[in-house]
GROMACS .gro file of C-alpha atoms in nm:
model
  357
    1UNK     CA    1  -0.680   9.949  10.893
    2UNK     CA    2  -0.313  10.043  10.852
    3UNK     CA    3  -0.236   9.881  11.189
    4UNK     CA    4  -0.373   9.541  11.087
    5UNK     CA    5  -0.123   9.269  11.004
    6UNK     CA    6  -0.104   9.111  10.659
    7UNK     CA    7   0.089   8.845  10.470
    8UNK     CA    8   0.242   9.098  10.230
    9UNK     CA    9   0.448   9.251  10.510
   10UNK     CA   10   0.602   8.952  10.694
   11UNK     CA   11   0.816   8.988  11.005
   12UNK     CA   12   1.188   8.902  10.998
   13UNK     CA   13   1.457   8.935  11.268
   14UNK     CA   14   1.526   9.305  11.327
   15UNK     CA   15   1.212   9.401  11.139
   16UNK     CA   16   0.927   9.263  11.348
   17UNK     CA   17   0.747   9.564  11.498
   18UNK     CA   18   0.370   9.575  11.487
   19UNK     CA   19   0.225   9.850  11.271
   20UNK     CA   20   0.118  10.131  11.502
   21UNK     CA   21  -0.039  10.468  11.441
   22UNK     CA   22   0.188  10.748  11.561
   23UNK     CA   23   0.087  11.099  11.662
   24UNK     CA   24   0.321  11.381  11.564
   25UNK     CA   25   0.252  11.697  11.766
   26UNK     CA   26   0.426  12.014  11.647
   27UNK     CA   27   0.531  12.344  11.803
   28UNK     CA   28   0.647  12.658  11.622
   29UNK     CA   29   0.856  12.891  11.836
   30UNK     CA   30   0.731  12.701  12.145
   31UNK     CA   31   0.370  12.757  12.041
   32UNK     CA   32   0.161  12.441  11.990
   33UNK     CA   33   0.026  12.406  11.637
   34UNK     CA   34  -0.087  12.110  11.423
   35UNK     CA   35  -0.097  11.741  11.510
   36UNK     CA   36  -0.051  11.475  11.242
   37UNK     CA   37  -0.106  11.100  11.236
   38UNK     CA   38   0.147  10.867  11.075
   39UNK     CA   39   0.242  10.500  11.090
   40UNK     CA   40   0.546  10.343  11.252
   41UNK     CA   41   0.789  10.112  11.069
   42UNK     CA   42   0.854   9.741  11.106
   43UNK     CA   43   1.213   9.824  11.201
   44UNK     CA   44   1.366  10.040  11.474
   45UNK     CA   45   1.277  10.072  11.844
   46UNK     CA   46   0.921  10.087  11.977
   47UNK     CA   47   0.787  10.442  11.996
   48UNK     CA   48   0.687  10.577  12.337
   49UNK     CA   49   0.318  10.521  12.410
   50UNK     CA   50   0.268  10.791  12.676
   51UNK     CA   51   0.251  11.151  12.563
   52UNK     CA   52   0.391  11.277  12.893
   53UNK     CA   53   0.701  11.057  12.855
   54UNK     CA   54   0.772  11.150  12.492
   55UNK     CA   55   1.055  11.396  12.427
   56UNK     CA   56   1.002  11.723  12.244
   57UNK     CA   57   1.278  11.748  11.984
   58UNK     CA   58   1.375  11.996  11.715
   59UNK     CA   59   1.285  11.921  11.354
   60UNK     CA   60   1.528  11.967  11.063
   61UNK     CA   61   1.505  11.905  10.689
   62UNK     CA   62   1.760  11.649  10.572
   63UNK     CA   63   2.026  11.761  10.324
   64UNK     CA   64   2.004  11.586  10.081
   65UNK     CA   65   1.629  11.568  10.120
   66UNK     CA   66   1.600  11.201  10.017
   67UNK     CA   67   1.849  11.100  10.289
   68UNK     CA   68   1.992  10.824  10.069
   69UNK     CA   69   2.354  10.943  10.095
   70UNK     CA   70   2.550  11.075  10.396
   71UNK     CA   71   2.422  11.413  10.512
   72UNK     CA   72   2.629  11.723  10.450
   73UNK     CA   73   2.617  11.817  10.819
   74UNK     CA   74   2.584  11.625  11.142
   75UNK     CA   75   2.281  11.683  11.366
   76UNK     CA   76   2.263  11.687  11.744
   77UNK     CA   77   1.971  11.463  11.832
   78UNK     CA   78   1.711  11.638  11.614
   79UNK     CA   79   1.435  11.464  11.419
   80UNK     CA   80   1.504  11.458  11.046
   81UNK     CA   81   1.236  11.528  10.787
   82UNK     CA   82   1.310  11.336  10.467
   83UNK     CA   83   1.138  11.256  10.140
   84UNK     CA   84   1.034  10.910  10.029
   85UNK     CA   85   1.201  10.758   9.725
   86UNK     CA   86   1.540  10.677   9.561
   87UNK     CA   87   1.637  10.419   9.827
   88UNK     CA   88   1.500  10.183  10.090
   89UNK     CA   89   1.334  10.299  10.410
   90UNK     CA   90   1.599  10.119  10.612
   91UNK     CA   91   1.874  10.299  10.421
   92UNK     CA   92   1.724  10.637  10.507
   93UNK     CA   93   1.700  10.539  10.875
   94UNK     CA   94   2.065  10.423  10.882
   95UNK     CA   95   2.189  10.743  10.718
   96UNK     CA   96   1.987  10.954  10.964
   97UNK     CA   97   2.115  10.755  11.261
   98UNK     CA   98   2.476  10.789  11.143
   99UNK     CA   99   2.424  11.165  11.121
  100UNK     CA  100   2.314  11.179  11.486
  101UNK     CA  101   1.937  11.206  11.443
  102UNK     CA  102   1.705  11.083  11.720
  103UNK     CA  103   1.422  10.989  11.480
  104UNK     CA  104   1.324  11.016  11.118
  105UNK     CA  105   0.998  11.134  10.963
  106UNK     CA  106   0.950  11.020  10.605
  107UNK     CA  107   0.705  11.208  10.383
  108UNK     CA  108   0.504  10.992  10.150
  109UNK     CA  109   0.467  11.094   9.785
  110UNK     CA  110   0.095  11.019   9.804
  111UNK     CA  111  -0.192  11.138  10.021
  112UNK     CA  112  -0.231  10.806  10.204
  113UNK     CA  113  -0.016  10.612  10.448
  114UNK     CA  114   0.211  10.323  10.355
  115UNK     CA  115   0.360  10.035  10.554
  116UNK     CA  116   0.737  10.064  10.587
  117UNK     CA  117   0.878   9.711  10.573
  118UNK     CA  118   1.211   9.538  10.501
  119UNK     CA  119   1.323   9.321  10.211
  120UNK     CA  120   1.349   8.951  10.277
  121UNK     CA  121   1.722   8.949  10.197
  122UNK     CA  122   1.816   9.238  10.428
  123UNK     CA  123   2.049   9.142  10.712
  124UNK     CA  124   2.192   9.468  10.849
  125UNK     CA  125   1.885   9.582  11.040
  126UNK     CA  126   2.046   9.716  11.356
  127UNK     CA  127   1.851  10.044  11.352
  128UNK     CA  128   1.819  10.231  11.683
  129UNK     CA  129   1.603  10.530  11.590
  130UNK     CA  130   1.226  10.523  11.526
  131UNK     CA  131   1.087  10.591  11.178
  132UNK     CA  132   0.745  10.737  11.103
  133UNK     CA  133   0.573  10.785  10.769
  134UNK     CA  134   0.341  11.083  10.717
  135UNK     CA  135   0.108  11.149  10.421
  136UNK     CA  136   0.197  11.403  10.153
  137UNK     CA  137  -0.037  11.678  10.273
  138UNK     CA  138   0.109  11.661  10.626
  139UNK     CA  139   0.455  11.700  10.475
  140UNK     CA  140   0.348  12.011  10.288
  141UNK     CA  141   0.221  12.167  10.611
  142UNK     CA  142   0.537  12.070  10.801
  143UNK     CA  143   0.760  12.231  10.541
  144UNK     CA  144   0.548  12.544  10.563
  145UNK     CA  145   0.586  12.548  10.943
  146UNK     CA  146   0.964  12.519  10.910
  147UNK     CA  147   0.965  12.838  10.705
  148UNK     CA  148   0.806  13.024  11.000
  149UNK     CA  149   1.080  12.948  11.250
  150UNK     CA  150   1.210  12.678  11.481
  151UNK     CA  151   0.985  12.372  11.484
  152UNK     CA  152   0.974  12.106  11.755
  153UNK     CA  153   0.796  11.772  11.735
  154UNK     CA  154   0.686  11.504  11.979
  155UNK     CA  155   0.635  11.145  11.865
  156UNK     CA  156   0.422  10.899  12.060
  157UNK     CA  157   0.203  10.600  11.979
  158UNK     CA  158  -0.096  10.579  12.218
  159UNK     CA  159  -0.205  10.231  12.318
  160UNK     CA  160  -0.530  10.118  12.159
  161UNK     CA  161  -0.773  10.024  12.439
  162UNK     CA  162  -0.983   9.711  12.418
  163UNK     CA  163  -1.295   9.926  12.463
  164UNK     CA  164  -1.291  10.277  12.323
  165UNK     CA  165  -1.493  10.492  12.564
  166UNK     CA  166  -1.547  10.751  12.290
  167UNK     CA  167  -1.719  10.492  12.070
  168UNK     CA  168  -1.935  10.379  12.361
  169UNK     CA  169  -2.033  10.739  12.434
  170UNK     CA  170  -2.116  10.802  12.067
  171UNK     CA  171  -2.330  10.487  12.054
  172UNK     CA  172  -2.517  10.583  12.370
  173UNK     CA  173  -2.567  10.937  12.244
  174UNK     CA  174  -2.699  10.817  11.906
  175UNK     CA  175  -2.929  10.550  12.046
  176UNK     CA  176  -3.043  10.777  12.329
  177UNK     CA  177  -3.129  11.050  12.080
  178UNK     CA  178  -3.341  10.816  11.867
  179UNK     CA  179  -3.519  10.664  12.169
  180UNK     CA  180  -3.576  11.000  12.336
  181UNK     CA  181  -3.706  11.162  12.017
  182UNK     CA  182  -3.934  10.867  11.942
  183UNK     CA  183  -4.077  10.869  12.295
  184UNK     CA  184  -4.124  11.246  12.282
  185UNK     CA  185  -4.302  11.220  11.947
  186UNK     CA  186  -4.537  10.949  12.074
  187UNK     CA  187  -4.601  11.141  12.395
  188UNK     CA  188  -4.681  11.461  12.203
  189UNK     CA  189  -4.919  11.273  11.973
  190UNK     CA  190  -5.093  11.120  12.274
  191UNK     CA  191  -5.130  11.460  12.442
  192UNK     CA  192  -5.272  11.608  12.122
  193UNK     CA  193  -5.522  11.323  12.097
  194UNK     CA  194  -5.631  11.373  12.459
  195UNK     CA  195  -5.671  11.745  12.396
  196UNK     CA  196  -5.884  11.679  12.089
  197UNK     CA  197  -6.106  11.438  12.284
  198UNK     CA  198  -6.163  11.701  12.551
  199UNK     CA  199  -6.258  11.960  12.290
  200UNK     CA  200  -6.491  11.718  12.113
  201UNK     CA  201  -6.681  11.666  12.440
  202UNK     CA  202  -6.748  12.040  12.457
  203UNK     CA  203  -6.969  12.034  12.149
  204UNK     CA  204  -6.992  12.046  11.771
  205UNK     CA  205  -6.856  12.399  11.744
  206UNK     CA  206  -6.532  12.300  11.905
  207UNK     CA  207  -6.492  12.004  11.672
  208UNK     CA  208  -6.541  12.230  11.372
  209UNK     CA  209  -6.274  12.464  11.505
  210UNK     CA  210  -6.038  12.170  11.546
  211UNK     CA  211  -6.082  12.071  11.184
  212UNK     CA  212  -6.033  12.431  11.075
  213UNK     CA  213  -5.711  12.474  11.266
  214UNK     CA  214  -5.519  12.289  10.999
  215UNK     CA  215  -5.273  12.006  10.986
  216UNK     CA  216  -5.078  11.854  11.271
  217UNK     CA  217  -4.744  11.931  11.113
  218UNK     CA  218  -4.661  11.565  11.048
  219UNK     CA  219  -4.510  11.455  10.716
  220UNK     CA  220  -4.590  11.102  10.596
  221UNK     CA  221  -4.311  10.920  10.410
  222UNK     CA  222  -4.443  10.732  10.108
  223UNK     CA  223  -4.267  10.465   9.904
  224UNK     CA  224  -4.180  10.718   9.635
  225UNK     CA  225  -4.045  10.979   9.873
  226UNK     CA  226  -3.832  10.716  10.055
  227UNK     CA  227  -3.670  10.603   9.730
  228UNK     CA  228  -3.629  10.961   9.616
  229UNK     CA  229  -3.450  11.041   9.941
  230UNK     CA  230  -3.202  10.756   9.882
  231UNK     CA  231  -3.131  10.876   9.526
  232UNK     CA  232  -3.084  11.239   9.634
  233UNK     CA  233  -2.864  11.137   9.928
  234UNK     CA  234  -2.648  10.920   9.700
  235UNK     CA  235  -2.607  11.203   9.449
  236UNK     CA  236  -2.518  11.438   9.732
  237UNK     CA  237  -2.247  11.198   9.853
  238UNK     CA  238  -2.104  11.183   9.500
  239UNK     CA  239  -2.098  11.563   9.488
  240UNK     CA  240  -1.933  11.568   9.829
  241UNK     CA  241  -1.661  11.334   9.699
  242UNK     CA  242  -1.608  11.514   9.367
  243UNK     CA  243  -1.646  11.875   9.479
  244UNK     CA  244  -1.474  11.859   9.817
  245UNK     CA  245  -1.318  12.204   9.848
  246UNK     CA  246  -1.313  12.499  10.085
  247UNK     CA  247  -1.626  12.663   9.943
  248UNK     CA  248  -1.821  12.336   9.950
  249UNK     CA  249  -1.729  12.274  10.313
  250UNK     CA  250  -1.841  12.627  10.400
  251UNK     CA  251  -2.169  12.561  10.219
  252UNK     CA  252  -2.224  12.247  10.427
  253UNK     CA  253  -2.154  12.446  10.743
  254UNK     CA  254  -2.417  12.703  10.645
  255UNK     CA  255  -2.676  12.432  10.568
  256UNK     CA  256  -2.602  12.258  10.898
  257UNK     CA  257  -2.638  12.586  11.089
  258UNK     CA  258  -2.977  12.656  10.927
  259UNK     CA  259  -3.101  12.308  11.016
  260UNK     CA  260  -2.952  12.336  11.365
  261UNK     CA  261  -3.126  12.668  11.429
  262UNK     CA  262  -3.460  12.522  11.321
  263UNK     CA  263  -3.412  12.208  11.530
  264UNK     CA  264  -3.290  12.389  11.841
  265UNK     CA  265  -3.574  12.639  11.817
  266UNK     CA  266  -3.837  12.365  11.782
  267UNK     CA  267  -3.703  12.173  12.081
  268UNK     CA  268  -3.671  12.479  12.305
  269UNK     CA  269  -4.018  12.609  12.217
  270UNK     CA  270  -4.170  12.267  12.287
  271UNK     CA  271  -3.997  12.249  12.626
  272UNK     CA  272  -4.052  12.609  12.735
  273UNK     CA  273  -4.417  12.620  12.626
  274UNK     CA  274  -4.507  12.412  12.931
  275UNK     CA  275  -4.389  12.691  13.162
  276UNK     CA  276  -4.469  12.993  12.941
  277UNK     CA  277  -4.810  12.897  12.805
  278UNK     CA  278  -4.938  13.255  12.747
  279UNK     CA  279  -4.633  13.341  12.534
  280UNK     CA  280  -4.663  13.012  12.344
  281UNK     CA  281  -5.032  13.070  12.264
  282UNK     CA  282  -5.002  13.437  12.169
  283UNK     CA  283  -4.915  13.498  11.805
  284UNK     CA  284  -4.798  13.788  11.590
  285UNK     CA  285  -4.781  13.808  11.212
  286UNK     CA  286  -4.428  13.822  11.071
  287UNK     CA  287  -4.361  13.895  10.701
  288UNK     CA  288  -4.271  13.581  10.499
  289UNK     CA  289  -4.329  13.359  10.806
  290UNK     CA  290  -4.694  13.420  10.892
  291UNK     CA  291  -4.821  13.377  11.247
  292UNK     CA  292  -4.534  13.325  11.494
  293UNK     CA  293  -4.569  13.288  11.870
  294UNK     CA  294  -4.404  13.533  12.107
  295UNK     CA  295  -4.211  13.246  12.262
  296UNK     CA  296  -4.064  13.156  11.923
  297UNK     CA  297  -3.957  13.517  11.869
  298UNK     CA  298  -3.788  13.519  12.208
  299UNK     CA  299  -3.603  13.189  12.151
  300UNK     CA  300  -3.500  13.250  11.789
  301UNK     CA  301  -3.214  13.500  11.858
  302UNK     CA  302  -3.057  13.261  12.109
  303UNK     CA  303  -3.065  12.977  11.854
  304UNK     CA  304  -2.914  13.193  11.580
  305UNK     CA  305  -2.636  13.317  11.807
  306UNK     CA  306  -2.559  12.960  11.919
  307UNK     CA  307  -2.526  12.838  11.560
  308UNK     CA  308  -2.313  13.137  11.457
  309UNK     CA  309  -2.080  13.093  11.755
  310UNK     CA  310  -2.033  12.725  11.667
  311UNK     CA  311  -1.958  12.812  11.303
  312UNK     CA  312  -1.698  13.069  11.405
  313UNK     CA  313  -1.526  12.853  11.669
  314UNK     CA  314  -1.590  12.509  11.513
  315UNK     CA  315  -1.216  12.433  11.489
  316UNK     CA  316  -1.167  12.470  11.864
  317UNK     CA  317  -1.124  12.151  12.074
  318UNK     CA  318  -1.450  12.215  12.260
  319UNK     CA  319  -1.658  12.287  11.945
  320UNK     CA  320  -1.789  11.929  11.939
  321UNK     CA  321  -2.027  12.020  12.222
  322UNK     CA  322  -2.210  12.281  12.016
  323UNK     CA  323  -2.204  12.059  11.709
  324UNK     CA  324  -2.361  11.768  11.897
  325UNK     CA  325  -2.627  11.993  12.054
  326UNK     CA  326  -2.728  12.132  11.714
  327UNK     CA  327  -2.719  11.787  11.554
  328UNK     CA  328  -2.926  11.621  11.827
  329UNK     CA  329  -3.184  11.901  11.815
  330UNK     CA  330  -3.209  11.863  11.436
  331UNK     CA  331  -3.253  11.485  11.457
  332UNK     CA  332  -3.517  11.515  11.732
  333UNK     CA  333  -3.711  11.764  11.519
  334UNK     CA  334  -3.696  11.543  11.211
  335UNK     CA  335  -3.814  11.236  11.404
  336UNK     CA  336  -4.104  11.435  11.550
  337UNK     CA  337  -4.213  11.566  11.210
  338UNK     CA  338  -4.151  11.267  10.983
  339UNK     CA  339  -4.382  10.967  11.016
  340UNK     CA  340  -4.345  10.630  10.840
  341UNK     CA  341  -4.702  10.502  10.795
  342UNK     CA  342  -4.639  10.129  10.749
  343UNK     CA  343  -4.384   9.849  10.751
  344UNK     CA  344  -4.381   9.830  10.371
  345UNK     CA  345  -4.203  10.166  10.342
  346UNK     CA  346  -3.952  10.072  10.612
  347UNK     CA  347  -3.855   9.747  10.435
  348UNK     CA  348  -3.862   9.874  10.077
  349UNK     CA  349  -3.608  10.154  10.126
  350UNK     CA  350  -3.311   9.930  10.227
  351UNK     CA  351  -3.394   9.682   9.949
  352UNK     CA  352  -3.400   9.963   9.697
  353UNK     CA  353  -3.063  10.086   9.821
  354UNK     CA  354  -2.915   9.735   9.789
  355UNK     CA  355  -3.047   9.702   9.434
  356UNK     CA  356  -2.880  10.033   9.341
  357UNK     CA  357  -2.547   9.906   9.474
   0.00000   0.00000   0.00000
C-alpha cells in the first residue's frame, strides 16, 4: 500500500514522483548477500526499472551520519547510507549530492516504511540523485555488512505488471488443489462403496467382516468442533503475533514438517497402492503405531527425508518447491479425512467468526 497515492502527500513542481517500491541488492566483497525493499522519494530522478541496467555502486556511511551538514570528506560516486532525523529529506539529498554521491539510502527510525515528501513552501528542489528509504531492521543489517568489508549495492524499481503471473499461478495452484482433493475424496468414497456392495453380494459372512473392519477413517465436523477450530486458530494467530521469535518460528517449521510427512505419506501410499497391491494389503505390527502396511514402511523414509531436506534448505531460492509439495499433500489429506455433514455447519462457522470480530 505504500505505493498508493494519497492527499496527505501532494505533488508539487520538482517533487512529483510516484511512490515506487525499490529493491536494494547488496554484495559483500563481490559476493551477493541480502536484498532489501524500500520506497522511493517524491523528489529526485526516476530510479532504473531494469535490474540489468542498474549500476552496482559502493556503499559508504555518511559522516556525519544524519547528513544534515556538509560531509567531512567528498565521495566519488558512491551511495551514501544516512540516518533519518534532524533535518528534511530534501536537505539530506542535497548534502549528499554536493558531496559527490550517486544516490542516498535513508534508514528509518522505525520498522516500517515512510513516504518521503516535500514541504509545500520548498522551492529549491533541483535534486539529481535518487533517494530511497529503508526500514530500521534493514539498516541494522546493512551496518553489520559494512563491518565485514567493502559493500556494493544496486538500486532498481521493477515495473508493476497489470497481471502478476505469480498471483495467477498461486490462485490456480490453490483452487486446483481443492478441486483435485475434493474429486479424489469423492472418487475414493465411491470406490469404497462399490467394493462394499461387491462384498455384500458374497454373503452374510462378508458383511459381518466389513462391519468388524472398523471405521472408514473419516472425521465429521460438527457445529461445536467448527466453532472450536475458529477459536483455537484465532488464539494461535494471537500467539504468533505476540511470540514471534526465532524459537517460535523453528517450532512452526517442525509442526509443518510433521504434517507434511503425514500428508505426503498418505498421498503416496494411496497412489502407489494401485500398482503395489500386495505390499499395500500386507501388514506388520509396529510398536506405538499398530498395524502398518509394508508399502507405508517403504514410503515413510522418503517422506521424512524430503521434509528434513526442506527444513534444512528452506532459505534457498528453490525451497518453495518442497514447501508447496508438502503443503499441497497436507491439504489433500485433510480434505480426504475431514467431512462436513450438512450446510448448517458450513454457514454457521463464518457467521460465528464475524460475531467474534
